[in-house]
Short mmCIF file of C-alpha atoms in Angstrom, two decimals:
data_model
loop_
_atom_site.label_atom_id
_atom_site.label_comp_id
_atom_site.label_asym_id
_atom_site.label_seq_id
_atom_site.Cartn_x
_atom_site.Cartn_y
_atom_site.Cartn_z
CA UNK A 244 -19.18 63.06 24.24
CA UNK A 245 -19.17 60.36 21.92
CA UNK A 246 -20.73 56.78 22.58
CA UNK A 247 -17.93 54.21 22.63
CA UNK A 248 -18.42 50.02 21.32
CA UNK A 249 -19.71 48.91 18.05
CA UNK A 250 -23.16 48.24 16.38
CA UNK A 251 -25.10 45.47 16.34
CA UNK A 252 -24.06 45.46 12.12
CA UNK A 253 -21.03 45.75 12.90
CA UNK A 254 -20.73 43.11 15.36
CA UNK A 255 -23.06 41.28 13.33
CA UNK A 256 -20.71 41.13 9.74
CA UNK A 257 -18.24 40.49 11.92
CA UNK A 258 -19.27 37.04 13.17
CA UNK A 259 -20.44 36.07 9.85
CA UNK A 260 -16.52 37.06 8.60
CA UNK A 261 -15.83 34.47 11.00
CA UNK A 262 -18.61 32.27 10.19
CA UNK A 263 -17.10 32.18 5.77
CA UNK A 264 -13.45 31.60 7.22
CA UNK A 265 -13.76 27.99 9.50
CA UNK A 266 -16.15 26.97 7.21
CA UNK A 267 -13.51 27.82 4.07
CA UNK A 268 -11.46 26.01 6.88
CA UNK A 269 -13.00 23.11 7.38
CA UNK A 270 -13.46 21.90 4.63
CA UNK A 271 -10.15 21.86 3.53
CA UNK A 272 -8.63 20.67 6.89
CA UNK A 273 -10.78 17.33 5.35
CA UNK A 274 -9.32 17.19 2.17
CA UNK A 275 -6.10 17.99 3.06
CA UNK A 276 -6.39 15.20 6.02
CA UNK A 277 -7.14 12.86 2.80
CA UNK A 278 -4.36 13.43 1.24
CA UNK A 279 -2.11 13.16 4.17
CA UNK A 280 -4.10 9.16 4.73
CA UNK A 281 -3.58 8.60 1.43
CA UNK A 282 0.89 9.97 1.65
CA UNK A 283 0.75 8.60 4.60
CA UNK A 284 0.16 4.84 2.88
CA UNK A 285 1.57 4.73 -0.23
CA UNK A 286 5.13 6.18 1.32
CA UNK A 287 4.09 2.27 3.84
CA UNK A 288 3.88 0.56 0.66
CA UNK A 289 6.73 1.29 -0.14
CA UNK A 290 8.25 1.05 3.11
CA UNK A 291 6.54 -3.14 3.06
CA UNK A 292 8.05 -3.56 -0.93
CA UNK A 293 11.82 -2.21 0.92
CA UNK A 294 11.08 -4.80 3.41
CA UNK A 295 10.21 -7.46 1.24
CA UNK A 296 13.39 -6.09 -0.09
CA UNK A 297 15.69 -7.22 1.87
CA UNK A 298 14.13 -9.91 3.24
CA UNK A 299 14.69 -11.91 0.32
CA UNK A 300 18.89 -10.88 0.12
CA UNK A 301 18.66 -12.02 3.50
CA UNK A 302 17.44 -15.18 2.82
CA UNK A 303 15.76 -14.90 5.80
CA UNK A 304 13.90 -18.42 6.64
CA UNK A 305 10.25 -18.89 6.59
CA UNK A 306 9.16 -21.22 9.18
CA UNK A 307 12.90 -22.86 9.82
CA UNK A 308 13.40 -23.67 5.45
CA UNK A 309 14.33 -21.12 2.77
CA UNK A 310 12.09 -20.43 0.15
CA UNK A 311 12.70 -21.70 -3.14
CA UNK A 312 12.16 -18.51 -4.89
CA UNK A 313 12.79 -16.02 -2.55
CA UNK A 314 10.02 -13.08 -0.71
CA UNK A 315 6.89 -11.46 -1.83
CA UNK A 316 4.46 -8.96 -1.74
CA UNK A 317 0.98 -9.73 -3.80
CA UNK A 318 -1.88 -6.61 -4.63
CA UNK A 319 -5.50 -7.05 -5.50
CA UNK A 320 -7.30 -4.53 -7.26
CA UNK A 321 -10.34 -3.23 -5.17
CA UNK A 322 -8.90 -4.66 -2.03
CA UNK A 323 -7.38 -2.23 1.32
CA UNK A 324 -4.56 -4.64 1.97
CA UNK A 325 -1.68 -6.16 0.85
CA UNK A 326 0.31 -10.35 1.19
CA UNK A 327 3.84 -10.36 1.74
CA UNK A 328 4.58 -14.03 0.93
CA UNK A 329 7.41 -16.76 1.20
CA UNK A 330 7.65 -17.93 -2.85
CA UNK A 331 7.68 -21.92 -1.58
CA UNK A 332 7.23 -23.61 -4.49
CA UNK A 333 9.63 -21.32 -6.64
CA UNK A 334 6.97 -19.58 -8.96
CA UNK A 335 7.13 -16.49 -8.72
CA UNK A 336 3.99 -15.80 -7.51
CA UNK A 337 1.40 -16.34 -4.38
CA UNK A 338 -0.31 -19.33 -3.93
CA UNK A 339 -2.74 -18.39 -2.68
CA UNK A 340 -4.57 -21.70 -1.23
CA UNK A 341 -3.25 -22.52 2.48
CA UNK A 342 -2.24 -25.66 3.68
CA UNK A 343 -1.16 -26.42 7.54
CA UNK A 344 2.86 -27.28 6.41
CA UNK A 345 5.44 -25.66 6.34
CA UNK A 346 7.51 -24.71 3.04
CA UNK A 347 10.65 -27.30 4.01
CA UNK A 348 7.68 -30.31 3.79
CA UNK A 349 5.67 -28.88 1.64
CA UNK A 350 8.79 -28.59 -0.58
CA UNK A 351 9.56 -31.67 0.10
CA UNK A 352 6.36 -33.46 -0.49
CA UNK A 353 4.05 -32.21 -2.11
CA UNK A 354 5.35 -29.42 -4.89
CA UNK A 355 2.23 -28.19 -5.73
CA UNK A 356 1.36 -26.26 -1.64
CA UNK A 357 0.20 -23.15 -2.22
CA UNK A 358 0.23 -21.80 1.74
CA UNK A 359 2.55 -19.00 1.60
CA UNK A 360 1.55 -15.51 3.43
CA UNK A 361 3.82 -14.24 5.68
CA UNK A 362 1.77 -11.67 6.75
CA UNK A 363 -0.84 -9.78 5.55
CA UNK A 364 -1.32 -5.55 6.41
CA UNK A 365 -3.83 -3.27 6.11
CA UNK A 366 -4.13 0.33 4.53
CA UNK A 367 -5.96 2.87 6.32
CA UNK A 368 -9.82 3.11 6.29
CA UNK A 369 -11.05 4.88 2.61
CA UNK A 370 -7.80 3.85 1.29
CA UNK A 371 -7.88 0.54 -1.36
CA UNK A 372 -5.35 -0.11 -4.42
CA UNK A 373 -7.34 1.30 -7.65
CA UNK A 374 -5.21 0.14 -10.51
CA UNK A 375 -2.08 -2.66 -11.04
CA UNK A 376 -0.32 -2.44 -13.69
CA UNK A 377 0.29 -4.36 -15.82
CA UNK A 378 -2.61 -6.72 -14.54
CA UNK A 379 -4.06 -11.02 -14.44
CA UNK A 380 -7.45 -12.08 -15.25
CA UNK A 381 -8.32 -11.97 -12.16
CA UNK A 382 -6.34 -8.19 -11.20
CA UNK A 383 -3.62 -9.10 -9.49
CA UNK A 384 -0.01 -8.54 -9.19
CA UNK A 385 2.75 -10.60 -7.37
CA UNK A 386 5.72 -8.49 -7.10
CA UNK A 387 8.61 -10.85 -6.03
CA UNK A 388 12.22 -11.05 -5.04
CA UNK A 389 14.53 -13.85 -5.43
CA UNK A 390 18.40 -13.83 -3.21
CA UNK A 391 20.90 -13.03 -3.70
CA UNK A 392 20.92 -9.60 -6.10
CA UNK A 393 18.19 -9.41 -5.18
CA UNK A 394 15.98 -10.61 -9.12
CA UNK A 395 13.31 -9.62 -9.89
CA UNK A 396 9.93 -11.67 -10.72
CA UNK A 397 6.79 -9.44 -11.34
CA UNK A 398 4.11 -11.06 -12.77
CA UNK A 399 2.37 -10.55 -14.76
CA UNK A 400 5.31 -10.92 -17.29
CA UNK A 401 6.28 -7.10 -17.44
CA UNK A 402 9.63 -4.16 -16.94
CA UNK A 403 7.94 -2.25 -13.98
CA UNK A 404 4.85 -2.37 -12.33
CA UNK A 405 2.55 0.57 -10.64
CA UNK A 406 0.40 0.67 -7.42
CA UNK A 407 -2.11 3.25 -7.79
CA UNK A 408 -3.74 3.52 -4.03
CA UNK A 409 -6.81 5.83 -4.16
CA UNK A 410 -8.95 7.74 -1.37
CA UNK A 411 -12.04 7.25 -1.96
CA UNK A 412 -11.91 7.12 -5.86
CA UNK A 413 -11.14 11.00 -5.93
CA UNK A 414 -7.42 11.34 -5.11
CA UNK A 415 -4.96 9.09 -5.93
CA UNK A 416 -1.02 8.60 -5.57
CA UNK A 417 0.66 5.07 -7.90
CA UNK A 418 3.44 3.59 -6.49
CA UNK A 419 6.30 2.42 -9.28
CA UNK A 420 8.49 -0.87 -9.06
CA UNK A 421 10.88 -1.52 -11.78
CA UNK A 422 12.69 -4.70 -12.90
CA UNK A 423 15.52 -2.77 -10.87
CA UNK A 424 14.44 -2.42 -7.68
CA UNK A 425 14.01 1.18 -8.17
CA UNK A 426 10.25 2.28 -5.99
CA UNK A 427 8.90 5.28 -6.66
CA UNK A 428 6.18 7.29 -4.89
CA UNK A 429 4.39 9.96 -7.63
#
């Protein structure tokens, strides 16, 4: 009669194959997780740009008044966040300095008032802005939407803007916005 069962060598070979496949799967899983996080952040950014555009089209009030220049979104290279702002001074760009004045008081009493920040949102952990095109001397970019159409201003001046996001500098996704308001995620 023949013995039924597996030899120690057969079991060792099967376990080695399982360990090999598990290692390959886990390595690819981490890379896939990074890719999905980057893709989610890119689409979230495109959604925030569209929301800013809709704020301008609907002429929403900011601190009980209408901003002179509509609404915009501000980017800085090597940053993990984006700022949505009300362009109170009408210059088509985000003004960094803050103030306790409302938008209406600031534009009525002080044309140089710069407290325009509405909110700041952050990307997922490990994701940041790698590159902006065009980029100012401060490595920043503003896209401003003026109501009612909305007319789009890209500062520094250009026909389109692209924002490259990266996960730890390895993979990247690019969001492009042109002067007609078309947003594309590559």
